[in-house]
């Protein structure tokens, strides 16, 4: 298994998070097993509906997110479908009208598909600095940015792949298209620092991902004040110093469909369908809807 950046590319307009300071949906780092491990770190299966969260926010808020992953390959093979859960607890503080800082402490819970015991695992804690209004273009397009610092507190970082930390820079735009439609675009780059370039798990050698580049655009539609849907198309590129079983780079085309429900101003839920296809895979042709490329993610987030 390779330590990936979990989670795919559901572009949440994190603007909504910043504007309403509602429950954010940033997915943390975790480990995903499978024939094509991909970089899928930030972005989420939760889209915050701004219309439902117009209350004046408090400066200090506590946050909770839980995501359960189910893989189509397991469903097809008749195995236990829910293999892992990713959870974080955190706190955010609004120290200026458009600027936020937060710290999140994530962990994962793994359920074996057959024999064996379930396993609890700490993930890398991270710090966020968020600016929700860097600039405005054409009156309808907003630009926001984030800097994130990962600390090597997770069990993988400490004992397996020796990651000393990581830093990420993100830019996002949100454009109101009129009525209930909006268009979002996200791009981020992440650099990971490792003590060792390769590591060994279950008698297999793996290479650490050194850099990751993610970009994608999503179209969103609000169904009333509580429901919304979105469709994202984007790409993910991983770069490793020493290469892995597919070479020293991996490129994925990501297609993500998601449904979001704002239960109340502090509680939300979502479901997402991820189809992530590797570009240039030497072992199989490029095509959509293969079982090993499909992941379902079910999320619930709360802000207090």
PDB file of N, CA, C and O in Angstrom, residues 26 51 74 86 90-91 104 181 186-187 234-235 267:
ATOM      1  N   UNK A  26     -12.592  19.285   4.115  1.00  0.00           N
ATOM      2  CA  UNK A  26     -11.251  19.055   3.607  1.00  0.00           C
ATOM      3  C   UNK A  26     -10.880  17.641   3.991  1.00  0.00           C
ATOM      4  O   UNK A  26     -10.924  17.290   5.147  1.00  0.00           O
ATOM      5  N   UNK A  51     -26.678  29.488   0.765  1.00  0.00           N
ATOM      6  CA  UNK A  51     -28.015  29.993   1.036  1.00  0.00           C
ATOM      7  C   UNK A  51     -28.543  29.503   2.377  1.00  0.00           C
ATOM      8  O   UNK A  51     -29.405  30.135   2.974  1.00  0.00           O
ATOM      9  N   UNK A  74     -14.707  -4.230  -4.367  1.00  0.00           N
ATOM     10  CA  UNK A  74     -15.088  -5.090  -3.252  1.00  0.00           C
ATOM     11  C   UNK A  74     -16.542  -5.525  -3.380  1.00  0.00           C
ATOM     12  O   UNK A  74     -16.887  -6.687  -3.103  1.00  0.00           O
ATOM     13  N   UNK A  86     -12.456   7.825   7.457  1.00  0.00           N
ATOM     14  CA  UNK A  86     -11.532   8.912   7.753  1.00  0.00           C
ATOM     15  C   UNK A  86     -12.281   9.956   8.577  1.00  0.00           C
ATOM     16  O   UNK A  86     -13.400  10.350   8.231  1.00  0.00           O
ATOM     17  N   UNK A  90     -11.368  19.307  14.699  1.00  0.00           N
ATOM     18  CA  UNK A  90     -10.520  20.480  14.568  1.00  0.00           C
ATOM     19  C   UNK A  90     -11.180  21.722  15.120  1.00  0.00           C
ATOM     20  O   UNK A  90     -12.334  21.705  15.572  1.00  0.00           O
ATOM     21  N   UNK A  91     -10.438  22.799  15.069  1.00  0.00           N
ATOM     22  CA  UNK A  91     -10.944  24.085  15.519  1.00  0.00           C
ATOM     23  C   UNK A  91     -10.487  25.142  14.526  1.00  0.00           C
ATOM     24  O   UNK A  91      -9.377  25.080  13.998  1.00  0.00           O
ATOM     25  N   UNK A 104      -6.343  20.739  12.470  1.00  0.00           N
ATOM     26  CA  UNK A 104      -7.163  19.536  12.417  1.00  0.00           C
ATOM     27  C   UNK A 104      -6.345  18.311  12.792  1.00  0.00           C
ATOM     28  O   UNK A 104      -5.185  18.177  12.389  1.00  0.00           O
ATOM     29  N   UNK A 181     -27.018  28.365 -10.404  1.00  0.00           N
ATOM     30  CA  UNK A 181     -25.838  27.729 -10.981  1.00  0.00           C
ATOM     31  C   UNK A 181     -24.556  28.452 -10.561  1.00  0.00           C
ATOM     32  O   UNK A 181     -24.545  29.668 -10.386  1.00  0.00           O
ATOM     33  N   UNK A 186     -10.357  24.794  -9.059  1.00  0.00           N
ATOM     34  CA  UNK A 186      -9.349  24.632  -8.014  1.00  0.00           C
ATOM     35  C   UNK A 186      -8.035  24.159  -8.607  1.00  0.00           C
ATOM     36  O   UNK A 186      -8.024  23.334  -9.524  1.00  0.00           O
ATOM     37  N   UNK A 187      -6.929  24.661  -8.076  1.00  0.00           N
ATOM     38  CA  UNK A 187      -5.605  24.168  -8.448  1.00  0.00           C
ATOM     39  C   UNK A 187      -4.731  24.201  -7.206  1.00  0.00           C
ATOM     40  O   UNK A 187      -4.777  25.161  -6.423  1.00  0.00           O
ATOM     41  N   UNK A 234     -11.431  16.742 -13.470  1.00  0.00           N
ATOM     42  CA  UNK A 234     -10.113  17.291 -13.180  1.00  0.00           C
ATOM     43  C   UNK A 234      -9.020  16.273 -13.416  1.00  0.00           C
ATOM     44  O   UNK A 234      -9.272  15.152 -13.888  1.00  0.00           O
ATOM     45  N   UNK A 235      -7.797  16.642 -13.088  1.00  0.00           N
ATOM     46  CA  UNK A 235      -6.641  15.749 -13.239  1.00  0.00           C
ATOM     47  C   UNK A 235      -5.783  15.799 -11.983  1.00  0.00           C
ATOM     48  O   UNK A 235      -5.757  16.802 -11.266  1.00  0.00           O
ATOM     49  N   UNK A 267     -24.823  21.332  10.435  1.00  0.00           N
ATOM     50  CA  UNK A 267     -24.728  19.904  10.143  1.00  0.00           C
ATOM     51  C   UNK A 267     -25.055  19.650   8.682  1.00  0.00           C
ATOM     52  O   UNK A 267     -26.046  20.159   8.159  1.00  0.00           O
TER      53      UNK A 267
END
